[in-house]
Amino acid sequence: MTDMAERSFAKEVEHLRLGDGDVFRGEAILAITKGLLQAGVSYVGGYQGSPISHLMDVLADAKDILDELGVNFQSSANEATAAAMLSASVMYPLRGAVAWKSTVGTNVASDALANLASGGVTGGALVIIGEDYGEGSSIMQERTHAFAMKSQMWLLDPRPDHACIVNLIARGFELSEASNTPVMLEVRVRTCHMHGSFVCKDNVRPPFTIDDALNAPKRDLSRIVLPPAAYEHEREKIARRLPAAVDFIRTHRLNELFGPAAGKVGIALQGGMYNNVIRALQYLGLSDAYGDTQVPLYVMNVTYPVIDSEIADFSVGKDAILMVEEGQPEYLEQALNTVLRRRDISTRVRGKDVLPMAGDYTIQALARGIQAFLDDHSPALLGNRPPVPDAAPVLADPRVERLRSVVPPRPPGLCTGCPERPIFAAMKLVQQELGEHHVSADIGCHLFSILPPFNIGTTTMGFGLGAASAAAFSKGSGKRSIAVMGDGGFWHNGLTSGIGNAVFNKHDGVFVIVDNFYSSATGGQDILSSRAWNKNRQTNNPISNAVRGVGATWVREIDRTYDVGRMRSVLKEALTTKEEGPKIIIASSECMLNRQRREKPLTAKSIKAGKRVVKERFGVDEDICTGDHACIRLSGCPSLSVKHLDDPLRDDPVAAIDNSCVGCGNCGEVSEAAALCPSFYRAEVIHNPTWWDRAKARLAMALIGFLQQRRARHRIAFEVA
């Protein structure tokens, strides 16, 4: 491949050139990037992951703009690399920002972050966290708040409004510099994909550059985390950094007040909860859609540290306040109680007693909680009580229940044509022959193998830790363990923590590295082993060279995973060979989603230009299909379904392929393990056919017609006889 396969945001990044007074309109992720450039950032790094992947893609496409401003951008190998990058702000007045998916990214970066927060920073250091909490999350349900408290890092949770977010980016750098403390800014999934507008400022070249730092090295022992300085850091956090942060937050009014100045009750809330709280109040008749609320609101755009004086001022004279805090434990609710009790303020604090302890704070959940709170403390506010939308009646709808009995549940799975399907199909076939094996799974697309139809995988412990997760089984004398990880996870940390560790400990297990040419699960970013050419990074570094470089000797490469027969043979060899040490299988085929993303525009362009284009499609011959459905059971492709025939002699439904088919052929191969099932046929759809194509089609149809007629005559003759 000669072209990059990463998704392009070339058109969108032109918005980053907007100047003072121009109005930006677009997605919040792009607004965040614009905010960084307006704040005079010197360097940016990070690791992709929802909802931050888009930010990393935008930064990659904005290289020309970043170069013009003298901003250094790196797509980091992992979150620990990104966090360690912020060390540039320890000794030098450089503003740096990094981004990753929380909380898994924070866990990976924790060692570097803890050291950074201990020694403190000179320049502004900002960590943009994609807070991935709630029902739509793909990770364990934890919050960033605990880490911020543990390492004494200030946590910003901006109100979902473009102007507020961009302002807090600039203020976040200033807060970091004023208190010599790294700052976290968390943006939820809904916030990242929100569209809006704000009035821009000019982009700012960093007043102090990377070259300035390199040409004038500085060394300050008091900033290095070694005894006795480390003990002084703890005292400094409380004696100087925290008061400086509180003073800055209060002086610049980073937290906001909305609604009437006084009232019997009030609501304190995380900034990120503002939109849902306003909508819930709107359903209760206590606000309009534009935030004109009848209930006093204290919006905590800074959730750590808590500003005691602001909490006290907001609470005085009120009978009760409700703390809206998504997730558990109730850190902020406890903090508010502590502030009020220490100041002998009798205002009651409500929170998790009327709101859910855990889970998404949807509008329905908030409306129920706020209504219960007002019922107890200010029922007059509720007035005539308009009906509150509730999901419960929908769930009880008998029509929905009848639909559930007809439509089977379909678990999330791999994309149509995904090259990982045949890997797990082959694994199932091998286990039918050799018995079940312990399989350690990993984060990435391949994690869908734990669900039907494959049902493979026992544990998943973190990105790139698939191989390490099987470490305890390194010396067993029974069946060999199998560990799976992707190419993204391999380069993230799997090479050292997994393969290197297995080589060193002579782990006699099987390690499958799924190489689909990109970090596919996070959006198709290029990585070290990508086979596409990338003008800004060095790609085409084979995984096989890396594993052999750390001492692996039993290495097999399969460069087309759709060959189920070969995949099955290599897996069987790995599980039965007498050779000791780790058995490494590198199974490679391009991610179909990225391939389609790259090829579809080119195909459409060629068709429009009148060029001859051939597309392959698969179908099922209903007369031959036996209804065995091995194709579905062993591939699970979304384009495969079943349909009933009109034939009264055949009750079983046959396999069917819908229009989403991409022609990979996996469904046909898995049904017979190595050869295409005879009920499947491959057809070529030709756009802009040549005269020869038309002639061949006419000849073929004439021959088919002749054979059909001859068959019909023979059948009639047989019936007469």
XYZ file of C-alpha atoms in Angstrom, residues 36-605:
570
model
C -4.847 24.316 22.787
C -3.435 26.376 19.912
C -4.971 29.585 21.264
C -3.383 28.870 24.651
C 0.153 28.716 23.228
C 0.797 25.016 23.738
C 4.388 23.944 22.954
C 3.951 20.197 22.597
C 1.101 17.678 22.444
C 1.034 13.896 22.787
C -1.396 11.143 23.601
C -2.808 7.737 22.838
C -6.058 7.119 20.966
C -9.176 5.637 22.529
C -12.832 6.665 22.674
C -13.743 9.472 22.954
C -10.248 10.902 22.400
C -9.358 9.089 19.147
C -10.851 11.905 17.099
C -8.595 14.428 18.882
C -5.480 12.415 18.019
C -6.614 12.086 14.386
C -7.243 15.833 14.115
C -3.813 16.631 15.563
C -2.164 14.242 13.108
C -3.904 15.919 10.170
C -3.064 19.389 11.504
C 0.706 18.853 11.207
C 1.197 21.769 8.800
C -0.591 24.146 11.166
C 1.313 22.808 14.175
C 4.610 23.176 12.319
C 3.792 26.792 11.467
C 3.249 27.508 15.163
C 6.285 25.519 16.313
C 4.168 22.922 18.154
C 5.622 19.421 18.501
C 3.041 16.632 18.191
C 3.691 12.952 18.850
C 1.315 10.033 18.650
C 2.594 8.268 21.775
C 3.333 4.542 21.990
C 1.024 4.330 25.017
C -0.392 6.504 27.780
C 2.693 6.112 29.973
C 4.799 7.522 27.131
C 2.405 10.458 26.837
C 2.449 11.174 30.573
C 6.249 10.994 30.702
C 6.306 13.498 27.829
C 4.933 16.089 30.266
C 8.280 16.008 32.077
C 9.321 18.726 29.613
C 7.173 21.090 31.693
C 8.935 20.203 34.958
C 12.077 22.288 34.421
C 11.020 24.606 31.607
C 8.140 27.095 31.105
C 6.721 24.959 28.314
C 2.988 24.418 28.023
C 2.296 20.771 27.232
C -0.880 18.742 26.772
C -1.529 15.032 26.421
C -4.753 13.082 25.918
C -6.034 9.556 26.439
C -9.071 7.427 27.264
C -9.909 7.287 30.938
C -9.643 5.408 33.224
C -7.686 2.695 31.486
C -5.270 5.271 30.070
C -4.748 6.853 33.468
C -4.001 3.427 34.915
C -1.271 2.872 32.322
C 0.122 6.377 32.893
C -0.145 6.299 36.682
C 3.559 5.902 37.514
C 4.610 8.835 35.345
C 1.668 10.957 36.537
C 2.409 10.297 40.207
C 6.026 11.392 39.756
C 4.936 14.425 37.750
C 2.453 15.491 40.436
C 5.012 14.932 43.194
C 7.808 17.046 41.739
C 5.401 19.577 40.261
C 5.738 21.584 37.073
C 7.078 24.952 35.975
C 5.201 25.199 32.701
C 1.515 24.436 32.361
C 0.794 20.692 32.077
C -2.686 19.625 30.951
C -4.004 16.055 30.731
C -7.174 15.810 28.603
C -9.138 12.805 29.792
C -11.867 11.216 27.685
C -14.108 10.254 30.588
C -15.753 7.044 29.409
C -18.294 6.326 32.119
C -21.800 4.968 31.770
C -23.891 2.581 29.724
C -22.135 3.296 26.425
C -18.680 2.687 27.887
C -16.386 -0.118 26.788
C -14.280 -0.185 29.978
C -14.532 -0.897 33.679
C -16.751 1.610 35.472
C -14.322 3.838 37.347
C -13.798 7.580 37.558
C -10.812 9.881 37.186
C -11.744 11.714 40.395
C -10.049 9.175 42.672
C -6.719 9.505 40.870
C -6.873 13.300 41.002
C -7.340 13.171 44.776
C -4.706 10.487 45.260
C -1.948 12.342 43.416
C -3.162 15.885 44.216
C -3.850 16.899 40.622
C -6.543 19.467 39.928
C -9.558 18.143 38.004
C -11.600 20.292 35.616
C -15.039 19.068 34.511
C -16.242 21.765 32.078
C -19.862 22.569 31.424
C -20.683 21.128 27.948
C -20.420 24.405 26.069
C -17.745 25.176 23.482
C -16.873 28.603 24.908
C -16.660 27.199 28.455
C -14.423 24.308 27.387
C -12.051 26.503 25.347
C -11.848 29.031 28.194
C -11.063 26.279 30.726
C -8.232 24.981 28.539
C -6.528 28.378 28.742
C -7.373 28.705 32.437
C -6.184 25.149 33.031
C -2.691 26.032 31.812
C -2.723 29.183 33.957
C -3.928 27.213 36.993
C -1.152 24.668 36.449
C 1.472 27.419 36.287
C 0.062 29.344 39.263
C 0.085 26.260 41.495
C 2.984 24.310 39.886
C 0.612 21.345 39.577
C -0.479 19.270 36.557
C -4.172 19.679 35.717
C -6.657 17.150 34.357
C -9.539 18.227 32.117
C -12.173 15.547 31.630
C -14.668 15.551 28.775
C -17.413 12.960 28.587
C -18.394 11.055 25.451
C -21.479 13.208 24.845
C -19.419 16.363 25.275
C -16.752 15.290 22.796
C -19.271 14.709 20.013
C -21.398 17.767 20.788
C -21.644 20.420 18.067
C -21.643 24.116 18.908
C -19.879 27.426 18.362
C -17.608 29.964 20.046
C -15.800 33.186 19.159
C -12.152 32.449 18.377
C -8.916 34.124 19.329
C -5.700 34.051 17.327
C -3.458 31.014 17.620
C -0.373 31.751 19.717
C 3.178 30.669 19.021
C 4.733 29.344 22.245
C 6.733 32.179 23.843
C 9.206 29.561 25.075
C 9.943 26.785 22.595
C 11.401 23.293 22.628
C 14.550 24.715 20.992
C 14.857 27.281 23.776
C 14.825 24.471 26.328
C 17.320 22.341 24.399
C 19.732 25.256 24.007
C 19.546 26.285 27.667
C 19.307 23.097 29.765
C 18.101 23.570 33.327
C 18.384 21.301 36.360
C 16.572 21.755 39.664
C 17.120 19.012 42.235
C 14.093 20.117 44.237
C 11.841 18.999 41.345
C 13.312 15.479 41.098
C 11.431 12.783 43.011
C 14.188 11.469 45.260
C 14.574 11.602 49.054
C 14.614 14.027 50.752
C 12.920 16.189 48.088
C 10.049 13.688 47.803
C 9.109 14.288 51.450
C 9.139 18.034 50.882
C 6.841 17.624 47.860
C 4.058 16.264 50.082
C 4.305 19.251 52.436
C 4.525 21.657 49.490
C 1.315 20.272 47.997
C -0.663 21.227 51.097
C 1.207 24.310 52.270
C 1.657 26.109 48.947
C 0.212 24.418 45.844
C -3.327 23.774 47.143
C -3.849 27.312 48.526
C -2.488 28.765 45.272
C -4.927 26.633 43.260
C -7.911 27.544 45.466
C -7.053 31.241 45.203
C -6.750 31.043 41.395
C -10.036 29.133 40.963
C -11.909 31.533 43.224
C -10.367 34.702 41.763
C -11.051 33.715 38.153
C -14.502 32.300 38.961
C -13.947 29.015 37.184
C -17.053 27.625 38.895
C -20.363 29.177 37.848
C -23.674 30.184 39.434
C -26.997 30.087 37.541
C -30.551 30.851 38.538
C -31.874 33.012 41.373
C -29.426 34.266 44.002
C -31.506 32.915 46.875
C -33.929 30.086 47.523
C -34.899 27.384 49.977
C -33.014 24.746 47.962
C -30.170 24.548 45.468
C -28.360 22.057 43.270
C -24.581 21.613 43.157
C -23.412 19.644 40.147
C -20.393 18.514 38.189
C -19.890 20.795 35.203
C -20.264 17.902 32.780
C -23.756 17.181 34.166
C -25.100 20.663 33.390
C -26.930 19.902 30.125
C -28.747 16.864 31.519
C -29.677 18.696 34.734
C -31.141 21.610 32.740
C -33.135 19.213 30.583
C -34.428 17.385 33.686
C -35.450 20.717 35.233
C -37.154 21.603 31.960
C -39.259 18.425 32.163
C -40.180 19.421 35.720
C -41.236 22.886 34.537
C -38.360 24.586 36.374
C -36.190 25.737 33.467
C -36.389 26.585 29.814
C -34.209 25.004 27.129
C -31.715 27.872 27.371
C -30.848 27.373 31.048
C -33.116 30.006 32.641
C -33.626 27.954 35.793
C -35.838 28.650 38.815
C -33.545 26.573 41.032
C -30.151 28.019 42.078
C -27.303 26.025 40.491
C -23.667 25.852 41.565
C -21.807 24.394 38.578
C -18.486 22.851 39.602
C -16.313 23.203 36.513
C -13.522 22.354 38.950
C -14.449 19.221 40.880
C -11.112 18.935 42.650
C -10.149 20.817 44.714
C -13.492 21.720 46.224
C -13.638 25.441 47.031
C -14.901 25.472 50.633
C -15.856 29.155 50.725
C -17.947 28.878 47.560
C -19.786 25.822 48.907
C -20.479 27.640 52.165
C -21.716 30.798 50.435
C -24.000 28.772 48.159
C -25.436 26.743 51.051
C -26.056 29.437 53.668
C -29.762 30.187 54.062
C -30.901 27.069 52.208
C -32.743 24.192 53.820
C -31.038 21.627 51.569
C -28.815 21.241 48.537
C -28.676 18.323 46.109
C -25.232 17.122 44.963
C -25.455 15.745 41.418
C -22.397 13.522 41.087
C -22.304 10.806 38.437
C -20.584 7.600 39.498
C -19.464 6.168 42.781
C -18.250 6.526 45.488
C -19.845 9.873 46.411
C -16.592 11.831 46.747
C -18.155 15.269 46.278
C -21.157 14.586 48.486
C -18.800 13.600 51.291
C -16.695 16.713 50.676
C -19.740 18.999 50.853
C -20.867 17.428 54.116
C -17.389 17.934 55.565
C -17.285 21.608 54.516
C -20.702 22.396 55.993
C -20.245 20.457 59.219
C -16.868 22.074 59.912
C -18.439 25.505 59.459
C -21.489 24.554 61.519
C -23.841 25.264 58.586
C -27.054 23.297 59.083
C -28.001 22.979 55.382
C -28.758 19.352 54.596
C -26.820 17.664 51.760
C -28.724 15.171 49.632
C -27.321 13.107 46.778
C -27.053 9.369 46.395
C -30.061 8.826 48.654
C -32.373 10.129 45.885
C -30.099 9.624 42.863
C -28.586 6.319 41.664
C -25.349 5.323 43.397
C -23.859 4.165 40.083
C -24.564 4.247 36.369
C -25.404 6.887 33.781
C -27.175 9.974 35.052
C -29.686 10.074 32.239
C -32.299 12.807 32.051
C -34.917 10.371 33.364
C -32.771 9.372 36.354
C -32.028 13.019 37.167
C -35.656 14.086 36.811
C -36.786 11.380 39.244
C -34.033 12.269 41.732
C -34.600 16.031 41.552
C -38.354 15.537 41.901
C -37.844 13.387 45.015
C -35.497 16.026 46.447
C -37.964 18.860 45.812
C -40.865 16.785 47.154
C -39.044 16.664 50.492
C -37.694 20.218 50.683
C -39.618 22.562 48.354
C -42.771 20.938 46.940
C -44.216 24.335 45.974
C -41.611 24.601 43.189
C -43.123 21.609 41.433
C -46.489 23.300 40.951
C -48.853 21.289 38.747
C -46.183 18.654 38.155
C -46.102 18.005 34.411
C -45.462 14.362 33.526
C -41.829 13.279 33.578
C -40.662 11.068 30.657
C -39.879 7.630 31.969
C -38.399 4.603 30.229
C -40.305 2.163 32.457
C -43.667 2.256 30.599
C -41.902 1.559 27.309
C -40.251 -1.541 28.739
C -43.633 -2.791 29.932
C -45.275 -2.269 26.537
C -46.683 -5.667 25.472
C -45.841 -4.862 21.832
C -42.158 -4.640 22.820
C -42.386 -7.946 24.651
C -43.950 -9.625 21.596
C -41.199 -8.181 19.414
C -38.567 -9.621 21.777
C -40.010 -13.094 21.328
C -39.664 -12.806 17.530
C -36.392 -10.910 17.083
C -33.423 -12.749 18.649
C -30.867 -10.699 20.606
C -27.701 -10.008 18.625
C -24.567 -9.381 20.693
C -21.987 -6.854 19.481
C -19.513 -8.460 17.146
C -16.835 -8.098 14.519
C -17.509 -6.144 11.326
C -18.655 -7.710 8.078
C -15.640 -9.291 6.403
C -13.420 -8.845 9.484
C -10.198 -10.845 9.014
C -10.286 -11.845 12.678
C -13.368 -14.024 12.239
C -11.489 -16.849 10.459
C -8.841 -16.878 13.222
C -11.409 -17.708 15.877
C -13.288 -20.039 13.546
C -10.055 -22.004 13.089
C -9.511 -21.972 16.854
C -12.987 -23.442 17.374
C -12.264 -26.177 14.818
C -8.973 -27.060 16.511
C -10.636 -27.211 19.918
C -13.279 -29.560 18.519
C -10.407 -31.908 17.711
C -8.022 -31.324 20.661
C -10.452 -30.219 23.363
C -10.934 -26.913 25.152
C -7.891 -24.776 26.010
C -7.440 -21.850 28.362
C -7.567 -18.686 26.241
C -6.428 -15.294 27.551
C -8.106 -12.491 25.626
C -7.076 -8.869 25.195
C -8.528 -5.423 24.624
C -9.337 -4.682 20.988
C -11.657 -5.930 18.265
C -10.637 -9.526 19.017
C -12.304 -9.191 22.440
C -15.604 -9.809 20.635
C -14.465 -13.435 20.370
C -15.672 -13.945 23.950
C -19.262 -13.522 22.691
C -21.332 -15.804 20.435
C -20.781 -17.466 18.072
C -17.144 -18.029 19.135
C -17.413 -18.007 22.958
C -13.610 -17.968 23.237
C -11.664 -16.190 25.957
C -11.461 -16.441 29.722
C -9.944 -13.161 30.926
C -8.946 -9.704 29.747
C -6.637 -7.710 31.986
C -5.707 -4.646 29.964
C -4.576 -3.414 26.570
C -1.600 -5.450 25.351
C -1.714 -7.754 28.382
C -3.239 -10.758 26.621
C 0.083 -12.599 26.600
C 0.950 -11.550 30.152
C -2.459 -12.794 31.324
C -1.354 -16.363 30.556
C 1.896 -16.071 32.547
C 0.662 -18.227 35.419
C 0.188 -21.128 32.982
C 3.781 -21.091 31.757
C 4.869 -24.352 33.408
C 1.790 -26.539 33.127
C 2.184 -30.111 31.891
C -1.329 -30.366 30.465
C -2.815 -28.582 27.502
C -1.031 -25.456 26.361
C -2.597 -22.098 27.055
C -3.461 -19.737 24.210
C -3.066 -15.958 24.458
C -4.400 -13.457 21.946
C -3.496 -9.817 21.400
C -3.685 -7.376 18.532
C -0.960 -5.441 16.779
C -2.034 -2.261 18.563
C -1.760 -3.956 21.948
C 1.520 -5.582 20.925
C 3.179 -2.208 20.317
C 1.365 -0.584 23.260
C 3.204 -2.808 25.755
C 2.709 -6.423 24.700
C 6.193 -6.842 23.211
C 7.900 -6.484 26.585
C 5.213 -7.464 29.102
C 3.999 -10.392 27.006
C 6.387 -11.798 24.412
C 9.647 -10.743 26.057
C 8.407 -12.065 29.384
C 7.377 -15.382 27.776
C 10.756 -15.809 26.081
C 12.641 -15.018 29.291
C 10.582 -17.495 31.331
C 10.500 -20.195 28.597
C 6.710 -20.097 28.587
C 5.521 -23.178 26.702
C 2.304 -21.604 25.441
C 0.795 -20.344 22.194
C 0.619 -16.611 21.440
C -1.540 -15.346 18.587
C -0.783 -11.806 17.446
C -3.604 -10.463 15.283
C -2.020 -8.103 12.766
C -4.626 -6.102 10.857
C -2.161 -3.356 9.843
C -3.597 -0.628 12.117
C -4.732 0.129 15.625
C -8.164 -0.765 14.320
C -10.327 -0.745 17.452
C -9.446 2.899 18.150
C -10.251 4.157 14.662
C -7.569 2.852 12.304
C -4.491 4.804 13.329
C -1.139 3.787 11.825
C 1.300 1.950 14.083
C 4.881 0.706 13.734
C 3.919 -2.373 11.711
C 1.371 -0.658 9.432
C 2.001 -1.476 5.797
C 0.740 1.864 4.523
C 3.200 4.611 3.745
C 2.973 7.536 6.166
C 4.836 10.742 5.375
C 5.051 11.781 9.042
C 5.988 8.488 10.697
C 8.066 5.393 10.040
C 5.846 2.398 9.340
C 6.518 -1.057 7.818
C 8.402 -2.427 10.837
C 7.396 -6.137 10.886
C 6.163 -7.695 14.121
C 8.147 -10.834 13.247
C 11.415 -8.891 13.447
C 10.472 -7.570 16.873
C 9.575 -10.955 18.385
C 12.689 -12.580 16.969
C 14.662 -9.639 18.304
C 13.671 -10.521 21.890
C 14.622 -14.166 21.381
C 11.555 -15.967 20.015
C 12.473 -18.902 17.766
C 9.149 -20.678 16.991
C 7.474 -18.030 14.832
C 4.888 -18.668 12.116
C 3.440 -15.991 9.854
C 0.091 -16.287 8.082
C -0.375 -13.444 5.643
C -3.996 -14.215 4.771
C -6.171 -15.091 7.735
C -9.117 -15.981 5.482
C -7.313 -19.248 4.689
C -9.086 -21.141 7.470
C -7.448 -24.454 6.570
C -3.931 -23.079 6.969
C -4.885 -21.181 10.095
C -6.227 -24.379 11.625
C -3.112 -26.366 10.682
C -0.708 -23.826 12.198
C -2.731 -23.601 15.413
C -2.771 -27.381 15.707
C 0.986 -27.533 15.120
C 1.582 -24.906 17.805
C -0.526 -26.792 20.331
C 1.083 -30.191 19.650
C 4.742 -29.536 18.750
C 7.408 -30.867 21.110
C 9.504 -27.737 20.712
C 9.819 -25.805 23.974
C 9.358 -22.112 24.554
C 6.673 -19.733 23.314
C 4.950 -20.559 20.045
C 4.131 -17.306 18.266
C 1.648 -17.041 15.406
C 1.391 -13.727 13.560
C -1.937 -13.774 11.695
C -2.156 -10.899 9.215
C -4.890 -9.463 7.027
C -5.933 -5.860 6.550
C -8.779 -4.525 8.692
C -11.818 -4.673 6.399
C -13.296 -1.455 7.778
C -10.134 0.490 6.946
C -9.846 -1.251 3.612
C -13.418 -0.312 2.696
C -12.859 3.235 3.953
C -9.864 3.523 1.623
C -11.215 1.667 -1.398
C -14.865 2.766 -1.554
C -14.142 6.396 -2.519
C -11.667 5.218 -5.164
C -14.173 2.701 -6.533
C -16.969 5.262 -6.618
C -14.661 7.709 -8.404
